[in-house]
Amino acid sequence: MMETCAELSESSSAPSSLPSASPLTTPELSDDGFEIERLPSPIDDGEGHRPVDDSQAEMSQHFPGASPSFILVIGGLGYIGSHTVLELLREGHNVIIVDNLSNCYESVLHNIKVLITSDCKTKGSAIPLIHFHRLDYRRRTMSLLLESYSDLVMTIDSAGKQKMTYRSRISGVIHFAAYKSVVESLKRPLQYYQNNVCGLVRLMEQLDKYNIHHFIFSSSATVYGARCNAGLPLREEDLVHHPEESIDAAGNRVLLQPSAAGLSCPYARTKYFAEAILADVAAANPAWHIVALRYFNPVGCDPSGLLGENPRGEATNLYPVLTQVLTGVRPSLGVFGSNWATRDGTAIRDFIHVLDVARGHILALAWNRDGGGGGFRAFNLGSGSGTTVLEAVRSLEATANRMIPLNWAGRRPGDVGVCVASTERARKELGWSPRETIAQCAADLWNFVQRSVRKPCSEGREQAL
Ligand code: UD1
């Protein structure tokens, strides 16, 4: 299952009919492989809202007197991406979403607009800009999109020579678009390496060309591999990509060495390789500010019930499967493994509310922007406490007030028994701390399920659930 991107058409190329980008204007782009939709500005919504413009302080701090600046969110209509886009808008950022809708629906965009419009109305604030580009980020036309948000400006290099360089109106990039199924990655490793690794390398080349160097990467606890099973909360220091000084639990100075241990599947290796590449890129060029956010198990959804996890393909993660059981699409939950060394024999995971994860991205962007994030830095985003699969099921049963039928199955290939985060670094350095509980995750998910059943949308949510 993938998070956002469909297979590339290798024959795709930048069509010759595309206009060349002027350094001073944003060209209108369109071709069969490069759908670009400029959403009507919220000023057109007939409700008296005005869009954010360059008089806003947030934008003018980046480019005084210039066009508005944006955060580019690649894979912005997927599960974590859509919640992050909503949080960015709530914080007043203008957002460019690139998504090919391969694992989500366009209705997600509509729902984001509904939610932010209502929020801004309540607060009496301006509605930030949302530009949506339906596009696979690996297509060559991604470069034209980046160019369309750039201006050519004259600068002076260190030798005192004048040269033309790009200055982008994109002040930060958050990259979610990746395949994410452990099981599928075992069957189709090349597809996973192609998208999650090759796609990333090409994207970084393009961002570098347009001088966009603030980058947030969706990583995963999966990079810790076999270290998960040590039973201790996982610290970022447990996986470094270059030698790094640190203080151990006894207060001694230690030199950490890079080493990957027991990466259990191609998916895990793609995330590990991607992080290692990003660490090398940042070491080679001090202009880069790169943060890798290692997600543990994001669950729950916006309390409105309008956004949630609704993959197009087969659901394989625990909560989407539970959703399908609650809506009657599946008769029962197959519980993978009852003999793990845990309090009830089922695996332990660190479930974290997706809105907490989304807020982590906003803080990481701010940290990068304020200079904290020169180079490469990884942060765990987890709750810091473990919940067994059975406990997660029981909390949802209590909220929904109904039984979830279980079907005891063997361990799933590639699974680990225990995976819990240390949240110390994110708390200290980003000022991030999770606000929501597992009970809140269950309540929000149940709300999403009920809304989905009550009010099926035309784009297939009811089929997908
Ligand atoms: C794994 C990665 C995580 C990654 C995610 C992407 C690890 C430790 N974690 O999450 O970093 O972001 O994949 O997909 O590698 N389960 C069932 N029945 C089901 C589905 C799941 O019992 O039908 C169990 C699993 O066996 C597991 C737990 O629920 O013990 C959570 O599974 P899932 O939601 O798929 O996430 P992880 O595999 O933990």
Coordinates of N, CA, C and O in Angstrom, one line a residue, residues 217-356:
F217 N 11.5 15.5 6.5 CA 11.3 14.2 5.9 C 10.5 13.3 6.8 O 10.7 13.2 8.0
S218 N 9.5 12.6 6.2 CA 8.7 11.6 7.0 C 9.5 10.4 7.1 O 9.5 9.5 6.2
S219 N 10.0 10.2 8.3 CA 10.7 8.9 8.5 C 9.9 8.0 9.5 O 8.7 8.3 9.7
S220 N 10.5 7.0 10.0 CA 9.6 6.1 10.7 C 10.5 5.4 11.8 O 11.7 5.2 11.7
A221 N 9.8 4.9 12.8 CA 10.4 4.1 13.9 C 11.0 2.9 13.3 O 11.9 2.2 14.0
T222 N 10.6 2.5 12.1 CA 11.1 1.3 11.5 C 12.6 1.3 11.3 O 13.2 0.3 11.3
V223 N 13.2 2.5 11.3 CA 14.7 2.6 11.1 C 15.4 2.0 12.3 O 16.6 1.7 12.2
Y224 N 14.8 1.8 13.4 CA 15.5 1.3 14.6 C 15.6 -0.2 14.5 O 16.4 -0.8 15.3
G225 N 14.9 -0.9 13.6 CA 15.1 -2.3 13.3 C 15.0 -3.1 14.6 O 14.1 -2.9 15.4
A226 N 16.0 -4.0 14.8 CA 15.9 -5.0 15.9 C 16.1 -4.3 17.2 O 15.8 -4.9 18.3
R227 N 16.6 -3.0 17.2 CA 16.8 -2.3 18.5 C 15.4 -2.2 19.3 O 15.4 -2.0 20.5
C228 N 14.3 -2.2 18.5 CA 13.0 -2.1 19.1 C 12.8 -3.1 20.2 O 12.3 -2.8 21.3
N229 N 13.3 -4.3 19.9 CA 13.0 -5.4 20.9 C 13.8 -5.4 22.2 O 13.6 -6.3 23.0
A230 N 14.7 -4.5 22.3 CA 15.5 -4.4 23.6 C 14.5 -4.0 24.7 O 14.9 -4.1 25.9
G231 N 13.3 -3.6 24.4 CA 12.3 -3.3 25.4 C 12.5 -1.9 26.1 O 11.7 -1.5 27.0
L232 N 13.5 -1.2 25.6 CA 13.7 0.2 26.2 C 13.1 1.2 25.2 O 13.0 1.0 24.0
P233 N 12.7 2.4 25.8 CA 12.3 3.4 24.8 C 13.4 3.7 23.9 O 14.6 3.8 24.2
L234 N 13.1 3.9 22.6 CA 14.1 4.1 21.5 C 14.5 5.6 21.5 O 13.7 6.5 21.5
R235 N 15.8 5.8 21.6 CA 16.3 7.2 21.5 C 16.9 7.4 20.1 O 17.4 6.5 19.5
E236 N 16.9 8.7 19.7 CA 17.4 9.0 18.4 C 18.9 8.6 18.3 O 19.4 8.2 17.2
E237 N 19.6 8.6 19.4 CA 21.0 8.2 19.5 C 21.2 6.7 19.1 O 22.3 6.3 18.8
D238 N 20.1 6.0 19.2 CA 20.2 4.5 18.8 C 20.4 4.3 17.3 O 20.8 3.2 16.9
L239 N 20.2 5.3 16.6 CA 20.5 5.3 15.1 C 21.0 6.6 14.6 O 20.3 7.6 14.5
V240 N 22.4 6.6 14.4 CA 22.9 7.9 13.8 C 23.6 7.5 12.5 O 23.9 6.3 12.2
H241 N 23.8 8.5 11.7 CA 24.3 8.3 10.3 C 25.7 8.7 10.2 O 26.4 8.3 9.2
H242 N 26.2 9.5 11.1 CA 27.6 9.9 11.1 C 28.1 9.8 12.6 O 27.2 9.9 13.5
P243 N 29.4 9.6 12.8 CA 29.8 9.6 14.2 C 29.3 10.9 14.9 O 29.4 12.0 14.4
E244 N 28.9 10.7 16.2 CA 28.3 11.8 16.9 C 28.6 11.7 18.4 O 28.5 10.6 18.9
E245 N 29.0 12.8 19.0 CA 29.2 12.8 20.4 C 27.9 12.8 21.2 O 27.0 13.5 20.8
S246 N 27.9 12.1 22.3 CA 26.7 12.1 23.1 C 27.0 11.8 24.5 O 28.1 11.5 24.9
I247 N 26.0 11.9 25.4 CA 26.2 11.6 26.8 C 25.3 10.4 27.1 O 24.1 10.3 26.8
D248 N 25.9 9.3 27.7 CA 25.1 8.1 27.9 C 24.3 8.2 29.2 O 24.4 9.2 29.9
A249 N 23.6 7.1 29.5 CA 22.7 7.2 30.7 C 23.5 7.4 32.0 O 23.0 8.0 33.0
A250 N 24.8 7.0 32.1 CA 25.6 7.2 33.3 C 26.3 8.6 33.3 O 27.0 8.9 34.2
G251 N 26.0 9.4 32.3 CA 26.5 10.7 32.2 C 27.9 10.8 31.6 O 28.6 11.8 31.7
N252 N 28.4 9.7 31.0 CA 29.7 9.7 30.3 C 29.6 10.2 28.9 O 28.6 9.9 28.2
R253 N 30.7 10.9 28.4 CA 30.8 11.3 27.0 C 31.0 10.0 26.2 O 32.0 9.3 26.5
V254 N 30.3 9.8 25.1 CA 30.5 8.7 24.3 C 30.5 9.1 22.8 O 29.8 10.1 22.5
L255 N 31.2 8.4 21.9 CA 31.2 8.7 20.5 C 30.3 7.6 19.8 O 30.6 6.4 19.8
L256 N 29.1 8.1 19.4 CA 28.2 7.1 18.7 C 28.7 6.9 17.3 O 29.1 7.8 16.6
Q257 N 28.6 5.6 16.9 CA 29.0 5.2 15.5 C 27.7 4.8 14.7 O 26.8 4.2 15.3
P258 N 27.7 5.1 13.4 CA 26.6 4.7 12.6 C 26.5 3.2 12.5 O 27.6 2.6 12.3
S259 N 25.4 2.6 12.7 CA 25.2 1.2 12.4 C 23.7 0.9 12.4 O 22.9 1.3 13.2
A260 N 23.3 0.2 11.3 CA 21.9 -0.2 11.2 C 21.8 -1.7 11.7 O 22.7 -2.5 11.3
A261 N 20.8 -2.0 12.5 CA 20.7 -3.4 13.0 C 19.3 -4.0 12.7 O 18.3 -3.4 13.1
G262 N 19.3 -5.1 12.1 CA 18.1 -5.9 12.0 C 16.9 -5.1 11.3 O 15.8 -5.2 11.7
L263 N 17.2 -4.4 10.2 CA 16.1 -3.8 9.4 C 15.3 -4.9 8.8 O 15.9 -5.7 8.0
S264 N 14.0 -5.0 9.1 CA 13.3 -6.2 8.9 C 12.7 -6.4 7.5 O 12.2 -7.4 7.2
C265 N 12.7 -5.3 6.7 CA 12.0 -5.4 5.4 C 12.5 -4.3 4.5 O 13.1 -3.3 5.0
P266 N 12.2 -4.4 3.2 CA 12.6 -3.3 2.3 C 12.1 -2.0 2.7 O 12.8 -1.0 2.5
Y267 N 10.8 -1.9 3.2 CA 10.3 -0.6 3.6 C 11.2 0.0 4.6 O 11.6 1.2 4.5
A268 N 11.6 -0.8 5.6 CA 12.5 -0.2 6.7 C 13.8 0.2 6.1 O 14.3 1.3 6.4
R269 N 14.3 -0.6 5.1 CA 15.6 -0.2 4.5 C 15.5 1.1 3.7 O 16.4 2.0 3.6
T270 N 14.3 1.3 3.0 CA 14.1 2.5 2.2 C 14.2 3.8 3.2 O 14.8 4.8 2.8
K271 N 13.6 3.6 4.3 CA 13.6 4.8 5.3 C 15.0 5.0 5.8 O 15.4 6.2 6.0
Y272 N 15.7 3.9 6.1 CA 17.0 4.0 6.6 C 17.9 4.7 5.5 O 18.7 5.6 5.8
F273 N 17.9 4.2 4.3 CA 18.7 4.7 3.2 C 18.4 6.2 3.0 O 19.3 7.0 2.8
A274 N 17.1 6.5 3.0 CA 16.7 7.9 2.8 C 17.3 8.8 3.8 O 17.8 9.9 3.5
E275 N 17.2 8.4 5.1 CA 17.8 9.2 6.2 C 19.3 9.4 6.0 O 19.9 10.5 6.1
A276 N 20.0 8.2 5.6 CA 21.4 8.3 5.5 C 21.8 9.2 4.3 O 22.7 10.0 4.4
I277 N 21.0 9.2 3.2 CA 21.3 10.1 2.1 C 21.1 11.6 2.5 O 21.9 12.4 2.3
L278 N 20.0 11.8 3.3 CA 19.8 13.2 3.7 C 20.9 13.7 4.7 O 21.3 14.8 4.6
A279 N 21.4 12.8 5.5 CA 22.5 13.2 6.4 C 23.7 13.5 5.6 O 24.4 14.5 5.9
D280 N 24.0 12.8 4.6 CA 25.2 13.0 3.7 C 25.0 14.3 3.0 O 26.0 15.1 2.8
V281 N 23.8 14.6 2.5 CA 23.6 15.8 1.7 C 23.8 17.0 2.6 O 24.4 18.0 2.2
A282 N 23.3 16.9 3.8 CA 23.4 18.0 4.8 C 24.9 18.3 5.2 O 25.3 19.4 5.4
A283 N 25.6 17.1 5.3 CA 27.0 17.3 5.7 C 27.8 17.9 4.6 O 28.8 18.6 4.8
A284 N 27.4 17.7 3.3 CA 28.2 18.2 2.2 C 27.9 19.7 1.9 O 28.7 20.4 1.3
N285 N 26.7 20.2 2.3 CA 26.3 21.5 1.9 C 25.6 22.2 3.1 O 24.5 21.8 3.5
P286 N 26.3 23.1 3.8 CA 25.8 23.7 5.0 C 24.5 24.5 4.8 O 23.8 24.9 5.7
A287 N 24.1 24.7 3.5 CA 22.9 25.5 3.3 C 21.6 24.7 3.7 O 20.6 25.2 4.0
W288 N 21.8 23.3 3.7 CA 20.6 22.5 4.0 C 20.3 22.5 5.5 O 21.1 22.5 6.3
H289 N 19.0 22.5 5.7 CA 18.4 22.4 7.1 C 17.4 21.2 7.0 O 16.3 21.4 6.5
I290 N 17.8 20.0 7.4 CA 17.0 18.8 7.2 C 16.6 18.2 8.5 O 17.5 18.0 9.4
V291 N 15.3 17.9 8.7 CA 14.8 17.2 9.9 C 14.1 16.0 9.4 O 13.3 16.0 8.5
A292 N 14.5 14.8 10.0 CA 13.8 13.6 9.8 C 12.9 13.3 11.0 O 13.4 13.3 12.1
L293 N 11.6 13.2 10.8 CA 10.7 12.9 11.9 C 10.4 11.4 11.9 O 9.8 10.9 10.9
R294 N 10.8 10.8 12.9 CA 10.6 9.3 13.0 C 9.2 9.0 13.7 O 9.1 9.1 14.9
Y295 N 8.2 8.7 12.8 CA 6.9 8.5 13.4 C 6.8 7.1 14.0 O 7.3 6.2 13.5
F296 N 6.1 7.0 15.1 CA 5.8 5.7 15.7 C 4.5 5.3 15.1 O 4.5 5.0 13.9
N297 N 3.4 5.2 15.8 CA 2.2 4.7 15.1 C 1.1 5.8 15.2 O 0.3 5.8 16.1
P298 N 1.1 6.6 14.2 CA 0.0 7.7 14.2 C -1.4 7.1 14.0 O -1.6 6.3 13.1
V299 N -2.3 7.5 14.8 CA -3.7 7.0 14.8 C -4.6 8.2 15.1 O -4.2 9.3 15.4
G300 N -5.9 7.9 15.1 CA -6.9 9.0 15.4 C -7.1 9.9 14.2 O -6.6 9.6 13.1
C301 N -7.7 11.0 14.4 CA -8.0 11.9 13.3 C -8.5 13.2 13.8 O -8.7 13.4 15.1
D302 N -8.8 14.2 13.0 CA -9.3 15.5 13.4 C -10.7 15.2 14.1 O -11.5 14.4 13.6
P303 N -10.9 15.9 15.2 CA -12.2 15.6 15.9 C -13.4 15.9 15.1 O -14.5 15.4 15.4
S304 N -13.3 16.7 14.0 CA -14.5 17.0 13.2 C -15.0 15.7 12.5 O -16.1 15.6 12.1
G305 N -14.1 14.7 12.4 CA -14.5 13.5 11.7 C -14.5 13.7 10.1 O -14.9 12.8 9.4
L306 N -14.0 14.8 9.7 CA -14.0 15.1 8.2 C -12.7 14.6 7.6 O -12.6 14.4 6.4
L307 N -11.6 14.4 8.4 CA -10.4 13.9 7.8 C -10.1 12.6 8.6 O -10.4 12.5 9.8
G308 N -9.5 11.6 7.9 CA -9.2 10.4 8.6 C -8.3 9.5 7.7 O -7.9 9.9 6.6
E309 N -8.1 8.3 8.2 CA -7.2 7.4 7.3 C -8.1 6.6 6.4 O -8.9 5.7 6.9
N310 N -8.0 6.8 5.2 CA -8.9 6.2 4.2 C -8.1 5.8 2.9 O -8.3 6.5 1.9
P311 N -7.3 4.8 3.1 CA -6.5 4.4 1.9 C -7.3 3.9 0.7 O -8.3 3.3 1.0
R312 N -6.8 4.1 -0.5 CA -7.5 3.5 -1.6 C -7.3 2.0 -1.7 O -8.1 1.2 -2.1
G313 N -6.0 1.6 -1.4 CA -5.7 0.1 -1.6 C -6.2 -0.6 -0.3 O -7.0 -0.2 0.5
E314 N -5.6 -1.9 -0.2 CA -6.0 -2.7 0.9 C -5.5 -2.2 2.2 O -4.3 -1.8 2.2
A315 N -6.3 -2.1 3.2 CA -5.8 -1.6 4.5 C -5.0 -2.6 5.2 O -5.4 -3.8 5.2
T316 N -3.8 -2.3 5.7 CA -3.0 -3.3 6.4 C -2.6 -2.8 7.8 O -2.3 -3.6 8.6
N317 N -2.7 -1.5 8.0 CA -2.3 -1.0 9.4 C -3.5 -1.2 10.3 O -4.6 -1.4 9.9
L318 N -3.2 -1.3 11.6 CA -4.1 -1.7 12.6 C -5.4 -0.9 12.6 O -6.5 -1.4 12.5
Y319 N -5.3 0.4 12.7 CA -6.5 1.2 12.9 C -7.4 1.3 11.6 O -8.6 1.2 11.8
P320 N -6.8 1.4 10.4 CA -7.7 1.3 9.2 C -8.4 -0.1 9.2 O -9.6 -0.2 8.8
V321 N -7.7 -1.2 9.6 CA -8.4 -2.5 9.6 C -9.5 -2.5 10.6 O -10.7 -2.9 10.4
L322 N -9.3 -1.9 11.8 CA -10.3 -1.8 12.9 C -11.5 -1.0 12.4 O -12.7 -1.3 12.6
T323 N -11.2 0.1 11.6 CA -12.3 0.9 11.0 C -13.2 0.0 10.1 O -14.4 0.1 10.2
Q324 N -12.5 -0.8 9.3 CA -13.3 -1.7 8.4 C -14.1 -2.7 9.2 O -15.2 -3.0 8.8
V325 N -13.6 -3.2 10.3 CA -14.4 -4.1 11.1 C -15.6 -3.4 11.7 O -16.7 -3.9 11.7
L326 N -15.4 -2.2 12.2 CA -16.5 -1.4 12.8 C -17.6 -1.0 11.8 O -18.7 -0.9 12.1
T327 N -17.2 -0.9 10.5 CA -18.2 -0.5 9.5 C -18.7 -1.8 8.8 O -19.5 -1.7 7.9
G328 N -18.3 -3.0 9.2 CA -18.8 -4.2 8.7 C -18.2 -4.6 7.4 O -18.6 -5.6 6.7
V329 N -17.2 -3.9 6.9 CA -16.5 -4.3 5.7 C -15.7 -5.6 5.9 O -15.6 -6.4 5.0
R330 N -15.1 -5.8 7.1 CA -14.5 -7.0 7.4 C -15.2 -7.6 8.6 O -15.7 -6.9 9.5
P331 N -15.2 -9.0 8.7 CA -16.0 -9.6 9.8 C -15.2 -9.5 11.1 O -15.8 -9.5 12.2
S332 N -13.9 -9.5 11.0 CA -13.1 -9.6 12.3 C -11.7 -9.0 12.1 O -11.3 -8.8 11.0
L333 N -11.0 -8.8 13.2 CA -9.6 -8.3 13.2 C -8.7 -9.5 13.4 O -8.9 -10.3 14.3
G334 N -7.8 -9.8 12.4 CA -6.8 -10.8 12.6 C -5.7 -10.2 13.5 O -5.1 -9.2 13.1
V335 N -5.5 -10.8 14.7 CA -4.5 -10.3 15.6 C -3.2 -11.1 15.3 O -3.2 -12.3 15.5
F336 N -2.2 -10.3 14.8 CA -0.9 -11.0 14.4 C 0.0 -11.3 15.6 O 0.8 -10.4 15.9
G337 N -0.1 -12.4 16.2 CA 0.8 -12.8 17.2 C 0.2 -12.7 18.6 O -0.3 -11.6 19.0
S338 N 0.2 -13.8 19.3 CA -0.3 -13.7 20.7 C 0.7 -14.2 21.7 O 0.5 -14.4 22.9
N339 N 1.9 -14.4 21.1 CA 3.0 -15.0 22.0 C 4.2 -14.1 22.1 O 5.3 -14.5 22.3
W340 N 4.0 -12.8 21.9 CA 5.1 -11.8 22.1 C 5.4 -11.7 23.6 O 4.5 -12.0 24.4
A341 N 6.6 -11.3 24.0 CA 6.9 -11.2 25.4 C 6.4 -9.9 26.0 O 7.1 -9.0 26.3
T342 N 5.1 -9.8 26.0 CA 4.4 -8.6 26.5 C 3.3 -8.9 27.5 O 3.1 -10.1 27.7
R343 N 2.7 -7.9 28.2 CA 1.8 -8.2 29.3 C 0.5 -9.1 28.8 O 0.0 -9.8 29.7
D344 N 0.1 -9.0 27.6 CA -1.0 -9.9 27.2 C -0.7 -10.7 25.9 O -1.5 -11.3 25.4
G345 N 0.6 -10.7 25.6 CA 1.0 -11.6 24.4 C 0.9 -10.9 23.1 O 1.5 -11.4 22.1
T346 N 0.2 -9.8 23.0 CA 0.1 -9.1 21.7 C 1.2 -8.0 21.7 O 1.7 -7.6 22.7
A347 N 1.5 -7.6 20.4 CA 2.6 -6.7 20.3 C 2.3 -5.3 20.9 O 1.2 -4.9 21.0
I348 N 3.4 -4.6 21.3 CA 3.3 -3.3 21.9 C 3.7 -2.2 20.9 O 4.7 -2.4 20.3
R349 N 2.9 -1.2 20.8 CA 3.2 -0.1 19.9 C 3.0 1.2 20.6 O 2.2 1.3 21.6
D350 N 3.6 2.2 20.1 CA 3.5 3.6 20.6 C 2.5 4.4 19.7 O 2.9 4.9 18.7
F351 N 1.3 4.4 20.1 CA 0.3 5.0 19.3 C 0.3 6.5 19.6 O 0.3 6.9 20.8
I352 N 0.3 7.3 18.6 CA 0.4 8.8 18.8 C -0.7 9.4 17.9 O -0.9 9.1 16.8
H353 N -1.4 10.4 18.5 CA -2.5 11.0 17.8 C -1.9 11.8 16.6 O -0.9 12.5 16.7
V354 N -2.6 11.6 15.4 CA -2.1 12.2 14.2 C -2.0 13.8 14.3 O -1.1 14.4 13.6
L355 N -2.8 14.4 15.1 CA -2.7 15.8 15.2 C -1.5 16.2 16.0 O -0.9 17.3 15.7
D356 N -1.1 15.4 16.9 CA 0.2 15.6 17.6 C 1.4 15.5 16.6 O 2.3 16.3 16.7

